[in-house]
Amino acid sequence: MARHNLIPNRKGVACNVPTGVARNPGPIVLVAPSPSWGGLGWGWGKGNGIHAGEMVFQRFSNKRKHRGFTLIELMIVIIVVAVLATIAVPGYSAYVRRGHRAEARAGLLQAAQWLERAATATGRYPKTLPAALTWVGDTSRRYNIGCPGCSSAGDGFELAATPRAGAQSGDECGVLTLDNTGLQGAGAKKSGQTGYNPSCWAK
């Protein structure tokens, strides 16, 4: 532990200086506490203050008190978060449903192409779809694709993408359909009929 010597300055006030530290030839002065320091400071140097390059020993005591949230501020934060959640959550849910709806449309088109290729090869449309095109067992999908309108005679088809129970069951477009003529449908309405929502096949 370093030893300290009390050396009086020109005003007779003792200044604590570590032993072994070179003393400035100038008079030793006591540095007055600065409000910005939040505590006391000691030093030595020339004149009435501390000059650049001279050693200064300071002690800081943080006396600032931290103020917490008031009840009114906390209530304001809760209200703002609740309003943002009310706006953001429904919008995000609708965005996710549109994404799965777009997947269902793509699945219908893929199944229709498979049926057309099969009809080209055999002269008639198959009555059923391969399991891979129905999405049965695929938990990442929100629709099941089937061919309830496949003709037993093999001369036509109508595909349907049915929302599964859960988040997609409340989708405004309901069941999406597509037949062998390219006629699109949504929510039990066909394209061109009154009440048909064209956005169901547009976005």
PDB file of C-alpha atoms in Angstrom:
ATOM      1  CA  MET A   1       0.000   0.000   0.000  1.00  0.00           C
ATOM      2  CA  ALA A   2       1.409   3.400  -0.995  1.00  0.00           C
ATOM      3  CA  ARG A   3       2.174   5.856   1.751  1.00  0.00           C
ATOM      4  CA  HIS A   4       0.780   9.336   1.609  1.00  0.00           C
ATOM      5  CA  ASN A   5       2.230  12.544   3.009  1.00  0.00           C
ATOM      6  CA  LEU A   6       0.193  15.514   4.065  1.00  0.00           C
ATOM      7  CA  ILE A   7       1.900  18.598   2.681  1.00  0.00           C
ATOM      8  CA  PRO A   8       0.483  22.035   3.475  1.00  0.00           C
ATOM      9  CA  ASN A   9      -0.074  24.379   0.564  1.00  0.00           C
ATOM     10  CA  ARG A  10       0.366  28.095   0.604  1.00  0.00           C
ATOM     11  CA  LYS A  11      -2.980  28.559   2.316  1.00  0.00           C
ATOM     12  CA  GLY A  12      -2.133  26.108   5.077  1.00  0.00           C
ATOM     13  CA  VAL A  13      -4.504  23.381   3.879  1.00  0.00           C
ATOM     14  CA  ALA A  14      -3.099  19.845   3.931  1.00  0.00           C
ATOM     15  CA  CYS A  15      -2.983  18.067   0.585  1.00  0.00           C
ATOM     16  CA  ASN A  16      -2.652  14.275   0.414  1.00  0.00           C
ATOM     17  CA  VAL A  17       0.200  13.362  -1.967  1.00  0.00           C
ATOM     18  CA  PRO A  18       1.372   9.747  -2.539  1.00  0.00           C
ATOM     19  CA  THR A  19       4.923   8.980  -1.479  1.00  0.00           C
ATOM     20  CA  GLY A  20       7.285   8.502  -4.377  1.00  0.00           C
ATOM     21  CA  VAL A  21       5.323  10.666  -6.817  1.00  0.00           C
ATOM     22  CA  ALA A  22       7.366  13.533  -8.253  1.00  0.00           C
ATOM     23  CA  ARG A  23       6.124  16.856  -6.939  1.00  0.00           C
ATOM     24  CA  ASN A  24       5.632  19.813  -9.227  1.00  0.00           C
ATOM     25  CA  PRO A  25       7.979  22.665  -8.464  1.00  0.00           C
ATOM     26  CA  GLY A  26       5.020  25.008  -8.292  1.00  0.00           C
ATOM     27  CA  PRO A  27       2.982  25.548  -5.157  1.00  0.00           C
ATOM     28  CA  ILE A  28       0.620  22.789  -4.078  1.00  0.00           C
ATOM     29  CA  VAL A  29      -3.013  23.834  -4.216  1.00  0.00           C
ATOM     30  CA  LEU A  30      -6.277  22.250  -3.145  1.00  0.00           C
ATOM     31  CA  VAL A  31      -8.659  21.839  -6.049  1.00  0.00           C
ATOM     32  CA  ALA A  32     -12.182  22.923  -5.187  1.00  0.00           C
ATOM     33  CA  PRO A  33     -14.914  20.336  -5.713  1.00  0.00           C
ATOM     34  CA  SER A  34     -16.662  20.634  -9.051  1.00  0.00           C
ATOM     35  CA  PRO A  35     -20.448  20.177  -9.193  1.00  0.00           C
ATOM     36  CA  SER A  36     -20.048  18.082 -12.320  1.00  0.00           C
ATOM     37  CA  TRP A  37     -17.766  15.656 -10.478  1.00  0.00           C
ATOM     38  CA  GLY A  38     -20.388  14.738  -7.894  1.00  0.00           C
ATOM     39  CA  GLY A  39     -17.640  14.494  -5.234  1.00  0.00           C
ATOM     40  CA  LEU A  40     -14.237  15.790  -4.076  1.00  0.00           C
ATOM     41  CA  GLY A  41     -10.995  16.128  -5.957  1.00  0.00           C
ATOM     42  CA  TRP A  42      -7.398  16.727  -4.973  1.00  0.00           C
ATOM     43  CA  GLY A  43      -4.406  17.743  -7.056  1.00  0.00           C
ATOM     44  CA  TRP A  44      -1.247  19.710  -7.238  1.00  0.00           C
ATOM     45  CA  GLY A  45       0.259  21.980  -9.834  1.00  0.00           C
ATOM     46  CA  LYS A  46       1.176  25.516 -10.729  1.00  0.00           C
ATOM     47  CA  GLY A  47      -1.023  28.498 -10.096  1.00  0.00           C
ATOM     48  CA  ASN A  48      -4.553  28.181  -8.857  1.00  0.00           C
ATOM     49  CA  GLY A  49      -5.703  25.035 -10.746  1.00  0.00           C
ATOM     50  CA  ILE A  50      -4.736  21.779 -12.418  1.00  0.00           C
ATOM     51  CA  HIS A  51      -2.837  21.986 -15.724  1.00  0.00           C
ATOM     52  CA  ALA A  52      -2.859  19.412 -18.573  1.00  0.00           C
ATOM     53  CA  GLY A  53      -0.406  16.601 -18.072  1.00  0.00           C
ATOM     54  CA  GLU A  54      -0.358  16.853 -14.273  1.00  0.00           C
ATOM     55  CA  MET A  55      -1.658  14.016 -12.123  1.00  0.00           C
ATOM     56  CA  VAL A  56      -5.014  14.462 -10.480  1.00  0.00           C
ATOM     57  CA  PHE A  57      -6.642  12.149  -7.959  1.00  0.00           C
ATOM     58  CA  GLN A  58     -10.413  12.282  -7.888  1.00  0.00           C
ATOM     59  CA  ARG A  59     -13.088  10.560  -5.925  1.00  0.00           C
ATOM     60  CA  PHE A  60     -16.589  10.373  -7.326  1.00  0.00           C
ATOM     61  CA  SER A  61     -19.708   9.645  -5.354  1.00  0.00           C
ATOM     62  CA  ASN A  62     -22.823   9.147  -7.395  1.00  0.00           C
ATOM     63  CA  LYS A  63     -25.582  10.839  -5.473  1.00  0.00           C
ATOM     64  CA  ARG A  64     -28.071  10.850  -8.308  1.00  0.00           C
ATOM     65  CA  LYS A  65     -31.256   9.067  -7.451  1.00  0.00           C
ATOM     66  CA  HIS A  66     -32.926   6.958 -10.150  1.00  0.00           C
ATOM     67  CA  ARG A  67     -36.632   7.575 -10.456  1.00  0.00           C
ATOM     68  CA  GLY A  68     -38.916   4.648 -11.342  1.00  0.00           C
ATOM     69  CA  PHE A  69     -42.063   4.579 -13.485  1.00  0.00           C
ATOM     70  CA  THR A  70     -45.169   6.166 -12.097  1.00  0.00           C
ATOM     71  CA  LEU A  71     -48.499   4.369 -12.306  1.00  0.00           C
ATOM     72  CA  ILE A  72     -49.755   6.760 -15.003  1.00  0.00           C
ATOM     73  CA  GLU A  73     -46.680   6.185 -17.181  1.00  0.00           C
ATOM     74  CA  LEU A  74     -47.061   2.433 -16.818  1.00  0.00           C
ATOM     75  CA  MET A  75     -50.730   2.611 -17.817  1.00  0.00           C
ATOM     76  CA  ILE A  76     -49.868   4.698 -20.891  1.00  0.00           C
ATOM     77  CA  VAL A  77     -47.303   2.102 -22.006  1.00  0.00           C
ATOM     78  CA  ILE A  78     -49.822  -0.729 -21.562  1.00  0.00           C
ATOM     79  CA  ILE A  79     -52.461   1.145 -23.570  1.00  0.00           C
ATOM     80  CA  VAL A  80     -50.024   1.860 -26.428  1.00  0.00           C
ATOM     81  CA  VAL A  81     -48.920  -1.787 -26.579  1.00  0.00           C
ATOM     82  CA  ALA A  82     -52.548  -2.960 -26.570  1.00  0.00           C
ATOM     83  CA  VAL A  83     -53.467  -0.608 -29.447  1.00  0.00           C
ATOM     84  CA  LEU A  84     -50.478  -1.728 -31.520  1.00  0.00           C
ATOM     85  CA  ALA A  85     -51.312  -5.389 -30.896  1.00  0.00           C
ATOM     86  CA  THR A  86     -54.935  -4.807 -31.919  1.00  0.00           C
ATOM     87  CA  ILE A  87     -53.773  -3.368 -35.231  1.00  0.00           C
ATOM     88  CA  ALA A  88     -50.794  -5.621 -35.979  1.00  0.00           C
ATOM     89  CA  VAL A  89     -52.034  -9.106 -35.038  1.00  0.00           C
ATOM     90  CA  PRO A  90     -55.109  -9.229 -37.341  1.00  0.00           C
ATOM     91  CA  GLY A  91     -53.098  -7.765 -40.213  1.00  0.00           C
ATOM     92  CA  TYR A  92     -50.354 -10.336 -39.792  1.00  0.00           C
ATOM     93  CA  SER A  93     -52.871 -13.194 -39.557  1.00  0.00           C
ATOM     94  CA  ALA A  94     -54.543 -12.074 -42.798  1.00  0.00           C
ATOM     95  CA  TYR A  95     -51.125 -11.872 -44.466  1.00  0.00           C
ATOM     96  CA  VAL A  96     -50.322 -15.465 -43.449  1.00  0.00           C
ATOM     97  CA  ARG A  97     -53.717 -16.705 -44.708  1.00  0.00           C
ATOM     98  CA  ARG A  98     -53.133 -15.044 -48.083  1.00  0.00           C
ATOM     99  CA  GLY A  99     -49.817 -16.846 -48.341  1.00  0.00           C
ATOM    100  CA  HIS A 100     -51.426 -20.256 -47.756  1.00  0.00           C
ATOM    101  CA  ARG A 101     -54.226 -19.370 -50.168  1.00  0.00           C
ATOM    102  CA  ALA A 102     -51.632 -18.678 -52.855  1.00  0.00           C
ATOM    103  CA  GLU A 103     -50.145 -22.129 -52.155  1.00  0.00           C
ATOM    104  CA  ALA A 104     -53.600 -23.675 -52.593  1.00  0.00           C
ATOM    105  CA  ARG A 105     -54.056 -21.990 -55.976  1.00  0.00           C
ATOM    106  CA  ALA A 106     -50.655 -23.261 -57.069  1.00  0.00           C
ATOM    107  CA  GLY A 107     -51.619 -26.761 -55.883  1.00  0.00           C
ATOM    108  CA  LEU A 108     -54.829 -26.675 -57.920  1.00  0.00           C
ATOM    109  CA  LEU A 109     -52.952 -25.612 -61.042  1.00  0.00           C
ATOM    110  CA  GLN A 110     -50.380 -28.361 -60.530  1.00  0.00           C
ATOM    111  CA  ALA A 111     -53.123 -30.989 -60.126  1.00  0.00           C
ATOM    112  CA  ALA A 112     -54.942 -29.683 -63.221  1.00  0.00           C
ATOM    113  CA  GLN A 113     -51.756 -29.991 -65.284  1.00  0.00           C
ATOM    114  CA  TRP A 114     -51.288 -33.574 -64.107  1.00  0.00           C
ATOM    115  CA  LEU A 115     -54.863 -34.424 -65.110  1.00  0.00           C
ATOM    116  CA  GLU A 116     -54.391 -32.809 -68.529  1.00  0.00           C
ATOM    117  CA  ARG A 117     -51.209 -34.792 -69.180  1.00  0.00           C
ATOM    118  CA  ALA A 118     -52.959 -37.995 -68.122  1.00  0.00           C
ATOM    119  CA  ALA A 119     -55.903 -37.232 -70.431  1.00  0.00           C
ATOM    120  CA  THR A 120     -53.508 -36.566 -73.291  1.00  0.00           C
ATOM    121  CA  ALA A 121     -51.840 -39.928 -72.733  1.00  0.00           C
ATOM    122  CA  THR A 122     -54.974 -42.037 -72.131  1.00  0.00           C
ATOM    123  CA  GLY A 123     -57.770 -40.070 -73.774  1.00  0.00           C
ATOM    124  CA  ARG A 124     -59.691 -39.527 -70.527  1.00  0.00           C
ATOM    125  CA  TYR A 125     -59.256 -37.802 -67.198  1.00  0.00           C
ATOM    126  CA  PRO A 126     -58.375 -39.949 -64.168  1.00  0.00           C
ATOM    127  CA  LYS A 127     -60.968 -40.230 -61.422  1.00  0.00           C
ATOM    128  CA  THR A 128     -58.530 -39.636 -58.578  1.00  0.00           C
ATOM    129  CA  LEU A 129     -55.326 -37.731 -57.855  1.00  0.00           C
ATOM    130  CA  PRO A 130     -51.983 -39.116 -56.675  1.00  0.00           C
ATOM    131  CA  ALA A 131     -51.559 -38.801 -52.899  1.00  0.00           C
ATOM    132  CA  ALA A 132     -48.668 -36.380 -53.334  1.00  0.00           C
ATOM    133  CA  LEU A 133     -50.963 -33.874 -55.057  1.00  0.00           C
ATOM    134  CA  THR A 134     -53.651 -34.024 -52.367  1.00  0.00           C
ATOM    135  CA  TRP A 135     -51.334 -32.786 -49.565  1.00  0.00           C
ATOM    136  CA  VAL A 136     -52.830 -35.339 -47.195  1.00  0.00           C
ATOM    137  CA  GLY A 137     -50.464 -35.831 -44.266  1.00  0.00           C
ATOM    138  CA  ASP A 138     -48.476 -32.681 -45.071  1.00  0.00           C
ATOM    139  CA  THR A 139     -48.750 -30.694 -41.831  1.00  0.00           C
ATOM    140  CA  SER A 140     -47.112 -27.624 -43.362  1.00  0.00           C
ATOM    141  CA  ARG A 141     -50.169 -27.107 -45.602  1.00  0.00           C
ATOM    142  CA  ARG A 142     -53.486 -25.581 -44.598  1.00  0.00           C
ATOM    143  CA  TYR A 143     -55.527 -27.027 -47.477  1.00  0.00           C
ATOM    144  CA  ASN A 144     -56.506 -30.440 -48.761  1.00  0.00           C
ATOM    145  CA  ILE A 145     -56.738 -30.821 -52.530  1.00  0.00           C
ATOM    146  CA  GLY A 146     -59.158 -33.236 -54.060  1.00  0.00           C
ATOM    147  CA  CYS A 147     -61.203 -33.893 -57.171  1.00  0.00           C
ATOM    148  CA  PRO A 148     -64.819 -34.174 -56.048  1.00  0.00           C
ATOM    149  CA  GLY A 149     -65.931 -33.198 -59.538  1.00  0.00           C
ATOM    150  CA  CYS A 150     -63.922 -35.756 -61.435  1.00  0.00           C
ATOM    151  CA  SER A 151     -66.266 -37.341 -63.969  1.00  0.00           C
ATOM    152  CA  SER A 152     -66.739 -41.061 -63.846  1.00  0.00           C
ATOM    153  CA  ALA A 153     -66.796 -40.978 -67.652  1.00  0.00           C
ATOM    154  CA  GLY A 154     -63.414 -39.237 -67.643  1.00  0.00           C
ATOM    155  CA  ASP A 155     -64.611 -36.342 -69.763  1.00  0.00           C
ATOM    156  CA  GLY A 156     -64.067 -33.543 -67.229  1.00  0.00           C
ATOM    157  CA  PHE A 157     -63.020 -32.609 -63.704  1.00  0.00           C
ATOM    158  CA  GLU A 158     -63.448 -30.020 -60.996  1.00  0.00           C
ATOM    159  CA  LEU A 159     -60.691 -29.694 -58.409  1.00  0.00           C
ATOM    160  CA  ALA A 160     -61.222 -28.221 -54.952  1.00  0.00           C
ATOM    161  CA  ALA A 161     -58.826 -26.850 -52.330  1.00  0.00           C
ATOM    162  CA  THR A 162     -60.605 -27.096 -48.969  1.00  0.00           C
ATOM    163  CA  PRO A 163     -59.251 -25.187 -45.923  1.00  0.00           C
ATOM    164  CA  ARG A 164     -58.376 -27.440 -43.019  1.00  0.00           C
ATOM    165  CA  ALA A 165     -59.792 -26.880 -39.546  1.00  0.00           C
ATOM    166  CA  GLY A 166     -57.762 -24.296 -37.700  1.00  0.00           C
ATOM    167  CA  ALA A 167     -56.327 -20.930 -38.633  1.00  0.00           C
ATOM    168  CA  GLN A 168     -57.279 -21.180 -42.321  1.00  0.00           C
ATOM    169  CA  SER A 169     -60.869 -22.275 -41.722  1.00  0.00           C
ATOM    170  CA  GLY A 170     -61.937 -18.655 -41.239  1.00  0.00           C
ATOM    171  CA  ASP A 171     -60.501 -17.507 -44.569  1.00  0.00           C
ATOM    172  CA  GLU A 172     -62.959 -15.291 -46.437  1.00  0.00           C
ATOM    173  CA  CYS A 173     -62.485 -17.146 -49.726  1.00  0.00           C
ATOM    174  CA  GLY A 174     -63.476 -20.551 -48.410  1.00  0.00           C
ATOM    175  CA  VAL A 175     -63.092 -23.456 -50.836  1.00  0.00           C
ATOM    176  CA  LEU A 176     -61.198 -22.693 -54.044  1.00  0.00           C
ATOM    177  CA  THR A 177     -62.192 -24.582 -57.201  1.00  0.00           C
ATOM    178  CA  LEU A 178     -60.842 -25.064 -60.720  1.00  0.00           C
ATOM    179  CA  ASP A 179     -62.390 -27.160 -63.523  1.00  0.00           C
ATOM    180  CA  ASN A 180     -61.164 -28.549 -66.839  1.00  0.00           C
ATOM    181  CA  THR A 181     -62.367 -25.451 -68.735  1.00  0.00           C
ATOM    182  CA  GLY A 182     -60.218 -23.179 -66.541  1.00  0.00           C
ATOM    183  CA  LEU A 183     -63.221 -21.763 -64.677  1.00  0.00           C
ATOM    184  CA  GLN A 184     -62.201 -20.568 -61.253  1.00  0.00           C
ATOM    185  CA  GLY A 185     -64.345 -20.473 -58.125  1.00  0.00           C
ATOM    186  CA  ALA A 186     -64.195 -19.362 -54.494  1.00  0.00           C
ATOM    187  CA  GLY A 187     -66.663 -19.574 -51.651  1.00  0.00           C
ATOM    188  CA  ALA A 188     -69.278 -21.558 -53.605  1.00  0.00           C
ATOM    189  CA  LYS A 189     -69.298 -18.884 -56.336  1.00  0.00           C
ATOM    190  CA  LYS A 190     -67.903 -19.207 -59.831  1.00  0.00           C
ATOM    191  CA  SER A 191     -66.094 -16.534 -61.777  1.00  0.00           C
ATOM    192  CA  GLY A 192     -68.671 -14.269 -63.403  1.00  0.00           C
ATOM    193  CA  GLN A 193     -71.403 -15.008 -60.867  1.00  0.00           C
ATOM    194  CA  THR A 194     -72.841 -12.395 -58.522  1.00  0.00           C
ATOM    195  CA  GLY A 195     -71.002 -12.423 -55.210  1.00  0.00           C
ATOM    196  CA  TYR A 196     -67.825 -13.936 -56.604  1.00  0.00           C
ATOM    197  CA  ASN A 197     -64.697 -12.367 -55.081  1.00  0.00           C
ATOM    198  CA  PRO A 198     -62.030 -12.115 -57.810  1.00  0.00           C
ATOM    199  CA  SER A 199     -59.326 -11.223 -55.287  1.00  0.00           C
ATOM    200  CA  CYS A 200     -59.433 -14.815 -54.020  1.00  0.00           C
ATOM    201  CA  TRP A 201     -57.636 -15.882 -57.181  1.00  0.00           C
ATOM    202  CA  ALA A 202     -55.655 -12.671 -57.572  1.00  0.00           C
ATOM    203  CA  LYS A 203     -53.814 -12.436 -54.247  1.00  0.00           C
TER     204      LYS A 203
END
